[in-house]
Coordinates of C-alpha atoms and ligand atoms in Angstrom, one line a residue:
M10 CA 0.0 0.0 0.0
I11 CA 2.6 2.5 1.1
R12 CA 4.8 1.7 -1.8
T13 CA 2.0 2.2 -4.4
Q14 CA 0.7 5.4 -2.7
Q15 CA 4.1 7.1 -2.9
P16 CA 4.5 7.0 -6.6
R17 CA 0.9 8.1 -7.0
S18 CA 1.3 11.3 -4.9
L19 CA 4.7 11.9 -6.7
F20 CA 2.8 11.6 -10.0
F21 CA 0.2 14.1 -8.8
L22 CA 2.9 16.5 -7.6
L23 CA 4.7 16.3 -10.9
S24 CA 1.5 16.8 -12.9
V25 CA 0.7 20.0 -10.8
L26 CA 4.2 21.2 -11.4
L27 CA 3.9 20.6 -15.1
I28 CA 0.6 22.4 -15.3
I29 CA 2.1 25.4 -13.5
L30 CA 5.3 25.4 -15.6
V31 CA 4.2 24.5 -19.1
P32 CA 2.7 27.9 -20.0
S33 CA 6.0 29.6 -19.3
C34 CA 8.1 27.0 -21.1
G35 CA 7.2 28.4 -24.6
P36 CA 9.3 31.2 -26.1
R37 CA 10.4 33.5 -23.4
Q38 CA 8.6 36.8 -23.1
V39 CA 10.5 40.0 -24.0
E40 CA 10.1 41.3 -20.4
D41 CA 11.8 38.2 -19.0
R42 CA 14.7 38.4 -21.5
V43 CA 15.1 42.1 -20.6
E44 CA 15.1 41.4 -16.8
D45 CA 17.5 38.5 -17.3
L46 CA 20.0 40.7 -19.1
L47 CA 19.6 43.5 -16.7
R48 CA 20.4 41.2 -13.8
Q49 CA 23.7 40.3 -15.4
M50 CA 24.8 43.8 -16.4
T51 CA 27.4 45.8 -14.6
L52 CA 26.9 49.5 -14.0
Q53 CA 29.4 50.2 -16.8
E54 CA 27.5 48.1 -19.2
K55 CA 24.2 49.8 -18.3
I56 CA 25.7 53.3 -18.7
G57 CA 27.0 52.2 -22.1
Q58 CA 23.5 51.4 -23.2
M59 CA 22.4 54.9 -22.4
I60 CA 24.9 56.4 -24.8
Q61 CA 24.4 57.3 -28.5
V62 CA 27.5 58.7 -30.2
S63 CA 27.9 60.2 -33.6
K64 CA 29.8 57.8 -35.9
D65 CA 32.6 60.3 -36.2
G66 CA 32.9 60.6 -32.4
V67 CA 34.2 57.1 -31.8
R68 CA 37.4 55.3 -32.7
P69 CA 37.5 51.6 -33.7
G70 CA 37.3 49.6 -30.5
D71 CA 35.3 52.2 -28.5
V72 CA 31.9 50.5 -29.0
A73 CA 33.3 47.2 -27.5
E74 CA 35.4 48.8 -24.8
Y75 CA 32.7 51.2 -23.5
F76 CA 29.7 49.0 -24.2
I77 CA 28.2 51.8 -26.4
G78 CA 24.6 51.0 -27.1
S79 CA 23.9 53.2 -30.1
I80 CA 25.5 55.1 -32.9
L81 CA 24.0 57.8 -35.1
S82 CA 24.7 59.4 -38.4
P83 CA 23.7 63.0 -37.9
G84 CA 22.8 65.2 -40.9
G85 CA 25.5 64.5 -43.6
G86 CA 26.9 61.6 -41.6
S87 CA 27.5 59.3 -44.6
P88 CA 30.4 56.9 -45.0
I89 CA 33.1 57.9 -47.5
N90 CA 31.7 55.2 -49.8
N91 CA 28.2 56.8 -49.9
S92 CA 26.4 53.8 -51.3
V93 CA 24.1 51.1 -49.9
E94 CA 27.1 48.9 -49.6
G95 CA 29.2 51.5 -47.9
W96 CA 26.5 52.2 -45.3
R97 CA 26.0 48.5 -44.7
E98 CA 29.7 48.0 -44.1
M99 CA 29.9 51.0 -41.8
V100 CA 27.0 49.9 -39.6
A101 CA 28.1 46.3 -39.6
A102 CA 31.5 47.2 -38.3
F103 CA 29.9 48.9 -35.3
Q104 CA 27.6 46.0 -34.9
D105 CA 30.5 43.5 -34.9
E106 CA 32.0 45.3 -32.0
A107 CA 28.8 45.4 -30.0
L108 CA 28.3 41.7 -30.5
S109 CA 31.8 40.9 -29.4
T110 CA 31.0 42.1 -25.9
R111 CA 30.4 39.8 -23.0
L112 CA 26.6 40.0 -23.2
E113 CA 26.4 40.4 -27.0
I114 CA 23.8 43.2 -26.8
P115 CA 23.2 44.4 -30.3
L116 CA 23.8 48.0 -31.3
L117 CA 21.0 50.3 -32.5
Y118 CA 21.9 52.7 -35.3
G119 CA 19.9 55.9 -35.8
V120 CA 19.6 58.4 -38.7
D121 CA 17.5 61.4 -39.8
A122 CA 15.6 59.9 -42.7
V123 CA 13.2 62.9 -42.5
H124 CA 12.2 62.9 -46.2
G125 CA 13.6 59.6 -47.3
H126 CA 17.1 58.4 -46.5
G127 CA 18.4 61.9 -47.3
N128 CA 22.1 61.3 -46.6
L129 CA 22.3 58.3 -48.9
L130 CA 23.3 58.9 -52.5
G131 CA 20.7 57.3 -54.7
A132 CA 17.9 57.3 -52.1
T133 CA 14.4 58.3 -53.0
I134 CA 13.8 61.8 -51.7
F135 CA 10.2 62.5 -50.8
P136 CA 8.7 66.0 -50.3
H137 CA 9.5 67.5 -46.9
Q138 CA 6.7 67.2 -44.4
I139 CA 5.2 70.6 -45.3
G140 CA 4.5 69.3 -48.8
L141 CA 2.9 66.2 -47.4
G142 CA 0.7 68.4 -45.3
A143 CA -0.6 70.0 -48.5
T144 CA -1.7 66.5 -49.8
R145 CA -4.0 65.9 -46.8
N146 CA -3.5 62.2 -47.7
P147 CA -2.8 59.9 -44.8
E148 CA -2.6 56.7 -46.8
L149 CA 0.0 58.3 -49.1
V150 CA 2.0 59.4 -46.0
R151 CA 1.8 55.9 -44.5
Q152 CA 3.2 54.5 -47.7
I153 CA 6.0 57.0 -47.7
G154 CA 6.8 55.9 -44.1
Q155 CA 7.0 52.3 -45.2
A156 CA 9.1 53.0 -48.3
T157 CA 11.5 55.1 -46.2
A158 CA 11.7 52.3 -43.7
E159 CA 12.6 49.9 -46.5
E160 CA 15.4 52.1 -47.7
V161 CA 16.7 52.7 -44.2
L162 CA 16.7 49.0 -43.4
A163 CA 18.5 48.2 -46.6
T164 CA 21.5 50.0 -45.1
G165 CA 21.3 48.1 -41.8
I166 CA 19.6 50.9 -39.9
H167 CA 16.6 50.4 -37.6
W168 CA 15.9 53.8 -36.2
N169 CA 14.6 56.9 -37.9
F170 CA 14.5 60.3 -36.0
A171 CA 11.1 61.2 -37.6
P172 CA 8.4 62.4 -37.8
V173 CA 8.4 65.9 -36.6
L174 CA 5.2 66.5 -34.7
A175 CA 5.5 70.2 -34.4
A176 CA 2.4 72.3 -35.3
A177 CA 4.6 75.2 -36.4
Q178 CA 3.0 78.5 -35.4
D179 CA 5.5 81.0 -36.8
I180 CA 6.8 80.5 -40.4
R181 CA 9.9 82.5 -39.6
W182 CA 11.1 79.3 -37.9
G183 CA 13.8 77.5 -40.0
R184 CA 12.2 74.2 -39.3
T185 CA 8.7 75.1 -40.6
Y186 CA 9.2 72.8 -43.6
E187 CA 9.8 69.9 -41.2
A188 CA 6.3 70.3 -39.9
Y189 CA 3.1 69.0 -41.7
S190 CA 1.1 72.0 -40.7
E191 CA 0.3 74.8 -38.3
D192 CA -2.9 72.9 -37.5
P193 CA -2.4 70.3 -34.7
A194 CA -5.3 68.1 -36.1
L195 CA -3.5 67.7 -39.4
V196 CA -0.2 67.1 -37.7
D197 CA -1.9 64.5 -35.6
Q198 CA -3.4 62.7 -38.5
L199 CA -0.4 62.7 -40.8
G200 CA 2.2 62.0 -38.0
A201 CA 0.1 58.9 -37.0
A202 CA 0.1 57.7 -40.6
Y203 CA 3.8 58.1 -41.1
L204 CA 4.6 56.4 -37.8
Q205 CA 2.4 53.4 -38.8
G206 CA 4.1 53.2 -42.1
L207 CA 7.6 53.2 -40.5
Q208 CA 6.8 50.8 -37.7
T209 CA 4.2 48.3 -39.0
L210 CA 5.6 45.1 -40.3
P211 CA 4.6 44.7 -44.0
E212 CA 2.5 41.7 -44.8
D213 CA 5.1 40.1 -47.0
Y214 CA 7.9 40.6 -44.5
T215 CA 9.3 37.8 -42.4
P216 CA 10.0 39.3 -39.0
A217 CA 13.0 38.4 -36.8
E218 CA 12.3 36.7 -33.5
D219 CA 10.5 39.1 -31.1
Q220 CA 10.2 41.7 -33.8
K221 CA 7.1 43.9 -33.5
I222 CA 8.5 47.1 -35.1
F223 CA 9.7 47.4 -38.7
V224 CA 11.7 50.6 -38.2
L225 CA 11.6 52.6 -35.0
A226 CA 10.0 56.0 -35.4
T227 CA 10.9 59.0 -33.2
P228 CA 8.1 61.6 -32.8
K229 CA 10.0 64.9 -32.1
H230 CA 10.6 67.4 -30.6
F231 CA 8.6 67.0 -27.4
L232 CA 7.0 69.5 -26.7
G233 CA 6.2 72.8 -28.4
D234 CA 9.2 73.1 -30.7
G235 CA 7.0 75.0 -33.1
G236 CA 5.6 77.3 -30.4
T237 CA 8.6 79.4 -29.4
T238 CA 8.7 83.2 -29.5
W239 CA 10.8 85.1 -32.0
G240 CA 13.9 86.6 -30.4
T241 CA 14.1 84.1 -27.5
S242 CA 16.7 81.7 -28.8
E243 CA 20.0 81.8 -27.0
T244 CA 21.8 79.7 -29.6
E245 CA 24.3 81.8 -31.6
G246 CA 22.9 82.9 -34.9
Y247 CA 19.4 81.6 -34.2
H248 CA 16.3 83.6 -33.4
I249 CA 13.4 81.3 -32.7
D250 CA 14.7 77.8 -33.2
Q251 CA 15.7 76.4 -29.8
G252 CA 14.0 79.4 -28.2
D253 CA 11.5 79.7 -25.4
M254 CA 7.8 78.9 -25.5
L255 CA 6.0 81.5 -23.5
L256 CA 2.6 79.9 -23.1
D257 CA 0.5 78.7 -20.2
E258 CA 0.1 74.9 -19.7
L259 CA -3.4 74.7 -21.1
A260 CA -2.3 76.4 -24.4
V261 CA 0.7 74.1 -24.7
R262 CA -1.5 71.1 -24.2
N263 CA -4.1 72.3 -26.7
L264 CA -1.7 73.2 -29.4
F265 CA 0.9 70.4 -29.1
L266 CA 0.1 67.4 -27.0
Q267 CA -2.5 65.4 -28.9
P268 CA -0.2 64.2 -31.7
Y269 CA 2.0 62.6 -29.1
Q270 CA -0.9 60.9 -27.3
T271 CA -1.9 59.5 -30.7
A272 CA 1.7 58.4 -31.4
V273 CA 2.0 56.7 -28.1
D274 CA -1.3 54.9 -28.5
L275 CA -0.1 53.6 -31.9
G276 CA 3.1 52.2 -30.4
A277 CA 5.7 54.9 -30.6
M278 CA 8.7 53.6 -28.6
S279 CA 11.1 56.5 -29.0
V280 CA 10.6 60.2 -28.5
M281 CA 13.0 63.1 -28.8
P282 CA 12.6 66.2 -26.6
S283 CA 13.0 69.6 -28.0
Y284 CA 16.0 71.9 -27.6
S285 CA 13.6 74.6 -26.8
S286 CA 12.4 75.8 -23.4
W287 CA 9.1 76.2 -21.7
N288 CA 9.0 79.4 -19.7
G289 CA 12.8 79.6 -19.4
V290 CA 13.5 76.0 -18.6
K291 CA 14.9 73.6 -21.2
M292 CA 12.5 70.8 -22.2
H293 CA 15.4 68.3 -21.6
A294 CA 15.3 69.4 -17.9
Q295 CA 11.5 69.2 -17.5
Q296 CA 10.7 66.2 -15.4
Y297 CA 7.1 67.3 -15.4
W298 CA 6.8 67.0 -19.2
L299 CA 9.1 64.1 -19.8
T300 CA 8.2 61.8 -17.0
D301 CA 5.0 63.0 -15.4
V302 CA 3.2 63.8 -18.7
L303 CA 4.9 61.7 -21.4
K304 CA 5.8 58.6 -19.6
E305 CA 3.1 58.5 -16.9
E306 CA 0.1 60.4 -18.2
L307 CA 0.4 59.5 -21.8
G308 CA 1.7 56.0 -21.0
F309 CA 4.8 56.1 -23.1
G310 CA 6.8 52.9 -22.4
G311 CA 9.6 53.6 -24.9
L312 CA 12.9 55.4 -24.6
I313 CA 13.5 59.2 -24.6
I314 CA 16.5 60.0 -26.8
S315 CA 18.0 63.4 -26.1
D316 CA 18.6 65.7 -29.1
Y317 CA 22.2 66.2 -30.3
N318 CA 24.3 67.4 -27.3
A319 CA 21.1 68.8 -25.9
L320 CA 22.0 67.9 -22.3
L321 CA 24.9 70.4 -22.6
Q322 CA 22.4 73.2 -22.9
I323 CA 20.7 72.5 -19.5
D324 CA 23.4 74.0 -17.4
E325 CA 27.0 75.3 -17.8
D326 CA 28.1 72.7 -15.3
Y327 CA 27.9 69.4 -17.2
Y328 CA 27.5 67.3 -14.1
T329 CA 24.4 69.3 -13.1
A330 CA 23.2 69.1 -16.7
V331 CA 23.5 65.3 -16.9
V332 CA 22.0 64.7 -13.5
T333 CA 19.1 67.0 -14.3
G334 CA 18.4 65.6 -17.7
I335 CA 18.6 61.9 -16.8
N336 CA 16.5 62.5 -13.7
A337 CA 14.0 64.5 -15.8
G338 CA 13.5 61.3 -17.9
V339 CA 16.1 61.2 -20.7
D340 CA 17.0 57.6 -21.2
M341 CA 19.7 57.8 -23.9
N342 CA 22.1 60.7 -24.4
M343 CA 22.9 61.7 -28.0
I344 CA 26.5 62.9 -28.0
S345 CA 28.8 64.2 -30.7
S346 CA 32.0 62.8 -29.2
D347 CA 32.6 63.2 -25.5
F348 CA 31.0 60.0 -24.3
K349 CA 33.8 59.4 -21.9
G350 CA 32.9 62.6 -20.0
F351 CA 29.3 61.3 -19.8
I352 CA 30.4 57.9 -18.5
S353 CA 32.5 59.4 -15.7
I354 CA 29.7 61.8 -14.7
M355 CA 27.2 59.0 -14.6
E356 CA 29.5 56.9 -12.4
K357 CA 30.1 59.8 -10.1
A358 CA 26.4 60.7 -9.9
V359 CA 25.5 57.1 -9.0
A360 CA 28.2 57.0 -6.3
N361 CA 27.0 60.3 -4.9
G362 CA 23.4 59.2 -5.0
D363 CA 22.4 62.0 -7.4
I364 CA 21.1 59.4 -9.9
S365 CA 19.5 56.3 -8.5
E366 CA 20.3 52.8 -9.8
D367 CA 16.5 52.5 -10.3
R368 CA 16.5 55.4 -12.7
I369 CA 19.3 53.7 -14.7
D370 CA 17.6 50.4 -14.6
D371 CA 14.4 52.0 -15.9
A372 CA 16.3 53.6 -18.8
V373 CA 18.2 50.5 -19.7
R374 CA 15.0 48.4 -19.5
R375 CA 13.3 50.7 -22.0
I376 CA 16.3 50.6 -24.3
L377 CA 16.6 46.8 -24.3
T378 CA 12.9 46.4 -24.8
V379 CA 13.1 48.5 -27.9
K380 CA 16.1 46.4 -29.2
F381 CA 14.1 43.2 -28.7
M382 CA 11.0 44.8 -30.4
L383 CA 13.1 45.5 -33.4
G384 CA 14.3 41.9 -33.6
L385 CA 17.9 43.1 -33.2
F386 CA 19.0 40.2 -31.0
D387 CA 17.9 37.8 -33.7
R388 CA 18.8 39.7 -36.8
P389 CA 21.3 42.4 -36.0
Y390 CA 22.6 43.1 -39.5
A391 CA 21.2 44.7 -42.6
D392 CA 17.9 43.3 -43.7
P393 CA 18.6 41.0 -46.7
Q394 CA 15.1 41.5 -48.0
S395 CA 15.3 45.2 -48.8
V396 CA 18.6 45.7 -50.6
D397 CA 17.0 46.5 -53.9
Q398 CA 14.5 49.0 -52.5
V399 CA 16.8 52.0 -52.4
G400 CA 15.8 54.5 -55.1
S401 CA 13.6 51.8 -56.7
E402 CA 11.1 52.6 -59.4
E403 CA 8.2 51.9 -57.1
H404 CA 9.5 54.3 -54.5
R405 CA 10.1 57.0 -57.1
Q406 CA 6.6 56.6 -58.4
L407 CA 5.3 57.0 -54.9
A408 CA 7.4 60.1 -54.4
R409 CA 6.2 61.5 -57.7
Q410 CA 2.6 60.9 -56.6
A411 CA 3.4 62.8 -53.4
V412 CA 4.8 65.7 -55.4
R413 CA 1.7 65.9 -57.6
E414 CA -0.6 65.9 -54.6
S415 CA 1.5 68.5 -52.7
L416 CA 1.2 71.2 -55.3
V417 CA -1.0 74.2 -54.3
L418 CA -2.3 76.3 -57.1
L419 CA -2.4 79.9 -55.8
K420 CA -3.3 81.8 -58.9
N421 CA -4.5 80.8 -62.4
D422 CA -5.7 83.8 -64.3
Q423 CA -7.3 83.2 -67.6
Q424 CA -6.9 79.4 -66.9
V425 CA -3.4 79.6 -68.2
L426 CA -2.8 76.2 -66.6
P427 CA -2.7 73.4 -67.6
L428 CA 0.1 74.1 -70.0
D429 CA 0.0 72.9 -73.6
K430 CA 2.3 70.0 -74.3
N431 CA 2.3 71.0 -78.0
A432 CA 3.2 74.6 -77.6
A433 CA 5.8 75.7 -80.1
L434 CA 8.3 77.1 -77.5
I435 CA 8.4 77.1 -73.7
H436 CA 10.9 79.2 -71.8
V437 CA 12.2 77.8 -68.5
A438 CA 13.9 80.3 -66.3
G439 CA 15.8 80.4 -63.0
M440 CA 18.7 78.3 -61.8
K441 CA 16.3 76.6 -59.3
A442 CA 14.6 75.0 -62.3
D443 CA 17.7 72.9 -62.7
S444 CA 18.7 71.9 -59.2
I445 CA 17.9 68.7 -57.4
G446 CA 19.6 70.2 -54.4
V447 CA 17.3 73.2 -54.2
Q448 CA 14.2 71.2 -54.8
S449 CA 15.2 68.8 -52.0
G450 CA 16.1 71.4 -49.4
G451 CA 17.9 70.8 -46.1
W452 CA 18.7 67.3 -44.7
T453 CA 19.8 66.1 -48.2
I454 CA 23.3 64.8 -48.6
T455 CA 24.4 67.2 -45.9
W456 CA 22.6 68.7 -42.8
Q457 CA 22.1 72.0 -44.5
G458 CA 21.5 70.5 -48.0
I459 CA 23.4 71.3 -51.1
M460 CA 22.8 73.4 -54.3
G461 CA 23.9 71.0 -57.0
N462 CA 22.6 67.9 -58.7
L463 CA 24.5 65.3 -56.7
Q464 CA 21.4 63.3 -55.7
P465 CA 20.0 61.3 -58.7
G466 CA 16.5 62.5 -59.7
T467 CA 14.7 64.7 -62.2
T468 CA 14.9 68.5 -62.1
I469 CA 11.9 70.6 -63.1
L470 CA 13.7 71.6 -66.3
E471 CA 14.3 67.9 -67.2
A472 CA 10.7 67.0 -66.3
I473 CA 9.5 69.8 -68.7
Q474 CA 11.8 68.5 -71.5
E475 CA 10.4 65.0 -71.0
S476 CA 6.8 66.1 -70.9
V477 CA 6.4 68.1 -74.1
S478 CA 5.8 66.9 -77.6
S479 CA 8.7 66.2 -80.0
D480 CA 7.7 69.4 -81.9
T481 CA 8.0 71.6 -78.8
R482 CA 11.2 73.5 -78.2
V483 CA 12.2 74.1 -74.5
E484 CA 14.7 77.0 -74.0
Y485 CA 16.4 77.4 -70.7
S486 CA 18.0 80.5 -69.1
S487 CA 19.1 80.7 -65.5
K488 CA 18.6 84.5 -65.6
G489 CA 15.4 84.4 -67.6
S490 CA 16.9 86.2 -70.6
F491 CA 15.7 85.0 -73.9
E492 CA 16.2 86.3 -77.4
S493 CA 12.8 85.4 -78.8
S494 CA 9.3 85.4 -77.4
A495 CA 7.4 82.3 -76.3
E496 CA 3.8 81.6 -75.6
Y497 CA 4.7 80.2 -72.1
G498 CA 7.4 81.0 -69.6
V499 CA 7.9 78.9 -66.5
V500 CA 10.0 80.5 -63.8
V501 CA 11.3 78.6 -60.8
V502 CA 12.1 80.7 -57.8
G503 CA 12.3 80.2 -54.0
E504 CA 14.6 79.5 -51.1
T505 CA 18.0 77.9 -51.2
P506 CA 18.5 75.0 -48.8
Y507 CA 18.9 75.4 -45.0
A508 CA 18.2 73.5 -41.9
E509 CA 17.2 74.3 -38.3
G510 CA 18.0 77.7 -36.9
A511 CA 20.2 78.6 -39.9
G512 CA 16.8 79.1 -41.6
D513 CA 15.3 81.4 -39.0
K514 CA 14.4 84.6 -41.0
D515 CA 12.4 87.6 -40.0
E516 CA 11.9 88.8 -43.6
L517 CA 10.5 86.2 -45.9
R518 CA 10.7 87.4 -49.4
L519 CA 12.0 86.4 -52.8
S520 CA 15.6 87.3 -53.4
E521 CA 16.4 90.2 -55.7
S522 CA 17.8 87.8 -58.2
D523 CA 14.7 85.7 -58.2
I524 CA 12.6 88.9 -58.8
K525 CA 14.9 89.9 -61.6
V526 CA 14.4 86.4 -63.3
I527 CA 10.6 86.9 -63.1
Q528 CA 10.9 90.4 -64.6
N529 CA 13.2 89.2 -67.4
A530 CA 11.0 86.2 -68.3
R531 CA 7.9 88.4 -68.2
E532 CA 9.3 90.4 -71.1
T533 CA 9.4 87.4 -73.5
S534 CA 6.5 85.3 -72.3
E535 CA 2.9 85.7 -73.3
Y536 CA 1.8 83.7 -70.3
L537 CA 4.0 83.5 -67.2
I538 CA 3.9 80.7 -64.6
V539 CA 5.9 80.9 -61.4
V540 CA 6.7 77.8 -59.4
I541 CA 8.0 78.5 -55.9
L542 CA 10.2 76.0 -54.2
S543 CA 10.2 76.9 -50.5
G544 CA 10.1 75.6 -47.0
R545 CA 7.3 77.9 -46.1
P546 CA 5.0 80.6 -47.5
L547 CA 7.1 83.6 -48.8
I548 CA 5.8 87.1 -49.0
I549 CA 5.0 87.6 -52.7
S550 CA 2.3 90.3 -52.6
E551 CA 4.4 92.7 -54.7
Q552 CA 5.2 90.0 -57.3
V553 CA 2.0 88.1 -57.5
Q554 CA 0.6 90.3 -60.3
M555 CA 3.7 89.8 -62.4
A556 CA 2.7 86.3 -63.4
D557 CA -0.5 84.7 -64.6
A558 CA -0.2 81.6 -62.5
W559 CA 1.6 80.7 -59.2
V560 CA 2.2 77.3 -57.9
A561 CA 3.5 76.5 -54.4
A562 CA 5.6 73.3 -54.8
W563 CA 7.3 73.3 -51.3
L564 CA 10.4 71.2 -51.2
P565 CA 9.4 68.3 -53.5
G566 CA 12.6 66.1 -53.4
T567 CA 14.1 64.2 -56.3
E568 CA 11.0 63.6 -58.4
G569 CA 10.5 66.8 -60.4
S570 CA 8.2 64.9 -62.8
G571 CA 5.4 65.2 -60.2
I572 CA 5.3 68.9 -60.9
T573 CA 5.0 68.5 -64.7
D574 CA 2.4 65.8 -64.3
V575 CA 0.1 68.6 -62.9
L576 CA 1.5 71.6 -64.8
F577 CA 0.6 69.9 -68.1
G578 CA -2.7 68.6 -66.9
D579 CA -2.2 64.9 -66.7
Y580 CA -3.4 65.2 -63.1
P581 CA -5.5 67.9 -61.4
F582 CA -4.3 70.3 -58.7
T583 CA -5.6 69.0 -55.4
G584 CA -3.2 70.4 -52.8
K585 CA -4.4 72.7 -50.0
L586 CA -2.3 75.1 -48.0
P587 CA -1.1 73.5 -44.8
F588 CA -0.1 77.0 -43.5
T589 CA -1.7 80.4 -43.6
W590 CA 0.0 82.4 -46.4
P591 CA 0.5 86.0 -45.1
R592 CA 0.4 89.2 -47.1
S593 CA 3.2 91.0 -45.4
N594 CA 6.1 90.5 -43.1
E595 CA 4.5 92.8 -40.6
Q596 CA 1.7 90.3 -40.1
L597 CA 4.0 87.6 -38.8
P598 CA 3.4 85.4 -37.0
M599 CA 0.1 84.8 -38.6
N600 CA -1.8 81.5 -38.2
I601 CA -5.2 80.0 -37.7
H602 CA -4.8 80.4 -34.0
N603 CA -4.1 84.1 -33.9
L604 CA -6.1 85.2 -36.9
T605 CA -9.5 86.7 -36.1
E606 CA -12.1 85.2 -38.3
N607 CA -13.2 88.5 -39.6
A608 CA -9.8 89.7 -40.6
Q609 CA -10.6 91.5 -43.9
G610 CA -8.8 93.3 -46.7
C611 CA -5.2 94.2 -45.8
D612 CA -5.5 92.5 -42.4
A613 CA -6.4 89.2 -44.0
P614 CA -3.8 86.7 -45.2
L615 CA -2.9 86.7 -48.9
F616 CA -4.2 83.1 -49.1
P617 CA -6.0 81.5 -46.1
F618 CA -5.2 78.1 -44.6
G619 CA -6.7 75.4 -46.7
Y620 CA -6.8 77.4 -49.9
G621 CA -5.9 75.9 -53.2
L622 CA -7.5 76.5 -56.6
G623 CA -9.0 73.4 -58.2
V624 CA -10.1 72.4 -54.8
A625 CA -13.8 72.7 -53.9
G626 CA -14.4 75.8 -51.8
S627 CA -11.4 77.8 -53.0
A628 CA -12.3 80.7 -55.2
P629 CA -9.6 82.9 -56.8
I630 CA -8.4 85.7 -54.6
E631 CA -9.4 89.3 -55.3
W632 CA -6.2 91.3 -55.6
I633 CA -6.1 94.5 -53.5
D634 CA -3.3 97.0 -53.0
C635 CA -2.1 97.3 -49.5
P636 CA 0.3 99.9 -48.1
Ligands
BGC15 C1 18.1 68.0 -34.6 C2 17.3 66.7 -34.5 C3 18.1 65.5 -35.2 C4 19.5 65.5 -34.5 C5 20.3 64.3 -35.1 C6 19.5 67.8 -34.2 O1 20.3 68.9 -34.6 O2 17.5 68.9 -33.8 O3 16.1 66.8 -35.1 O4 17.4 64.3 -35.0 O5 20.1 66.7 -34.8 O6 20.8 64.6 -36.3

């Protein structure tokens, strides 16, 4: 009896144990894997995970020696061999080092692919966000997010510092073109679409183990980057970028918070704070906004990546700056080069009890979770599936569609547009008609952008030449000086490339040379069409009557054919202004939030928010002379 009972109770015990254990014997949950790693990590290894250094700020061996968790290419941070192969090799070399460390934690590489993989030669360059705002087309924006993710992944990169979720309130800001709109609702809608495009695993994609995110998006810059006041920036040469937002909390929430709530709800796992301040205190130092609001109230479970060297701006004393920023909620510090200084401060701060080990564990937990969600532990190198995607015909067609839909027809007297493909002679004027660099704007090849035609694509001049009949002659003059008269003249004017505070300008006008080109071309064209390439509305009240038609084309990127698709009438104009278009510089800042509904005559904008001919509800503007 006793002998038979014993095995029976043992059997029972084993069965109970099995029932308890079996459910957790399947693939281990990400949380368990993260905790498991965290338990094994030394303080040095944890601090290493909290570092992101610019690729030029490390020497070979540093990633392995200092357990650096992340590397970035900032604007212009391309390898010498600027090709898909060159990028893959560069990223793989860093990854090799990371994987050679004791715990083999993979490296996460980040880049600003803000309108396509802009630094990469041969990438598809999509319109900057302002142009996408004019399309009002979330499905298109989602597809652009996915196409960008594919091009970024092809180079072995899993992290994109985009989209910008600023609802820019003052077009004098040099980052206006990085914003979809001045309207938070439009920013919310298109930011969400882009994030989903970047992050959602495509149906035909085979994910790596644990992979939930295709390419990591980074809604930025939290919070109120587009709400600073002109003249408050303390950064040398800047006026409004990185400035101070002088608004009460309710206004800040109403204008800027919703797009972040949406992004978090849709699975955003990385957010970048703004360089700017709120009532005199840098956002990177605002525990209230970063931890209480973003992480706790909005429920953000991802990592906060600082902006480039932004912790340095918190306080003159770097120790104080680091302690403040990390305690405010920054999880990873983006550094140009002095990562060793950061390491020694972090070690000292932990020893002094100024930064708790819990805070460090929280940061590292967030970082490791993201790395698992990207499938990096399983597939740390470049995605073999997406090599051919860079600059592919499919992506270029998508970009071309985006250009078409982004065009806003401001004026079209006597229905001069669409142009006739069979016209005998068309004049094309202005150096900007023949410049991929100008039409792409900042964040292309270099941080500030370039003027020339380095990035492969189609200029507006080439697109016109390709669109017309074989009997049509196209004559080009950069100055707009032509010997004979033509039925049509197309002049391309606008801004030359800039990025960030370098583009802060209190006077937004066409340059004297652009005005001269319009004047010259006017003399020899029966009908004159002006295309403006710009990162924001420019003040054109004095020139608007010099031409029969005006088209706002924003910063369209590499696919100039999208412009001719619409100029020659193969597609209709459907774009609507994503920003209020002011009449004069004196009116600035002017937007839907500070404009009284009954602003009339010279107090009204030149073109209101949402305006665009060819679009229901937009009637041609009545021209009035204002002092
Ligand atoms: C910009 C960020 C960008 C970072 C890295 C900073 O200057 O403000 O938007 O992500 O550089 O390139």
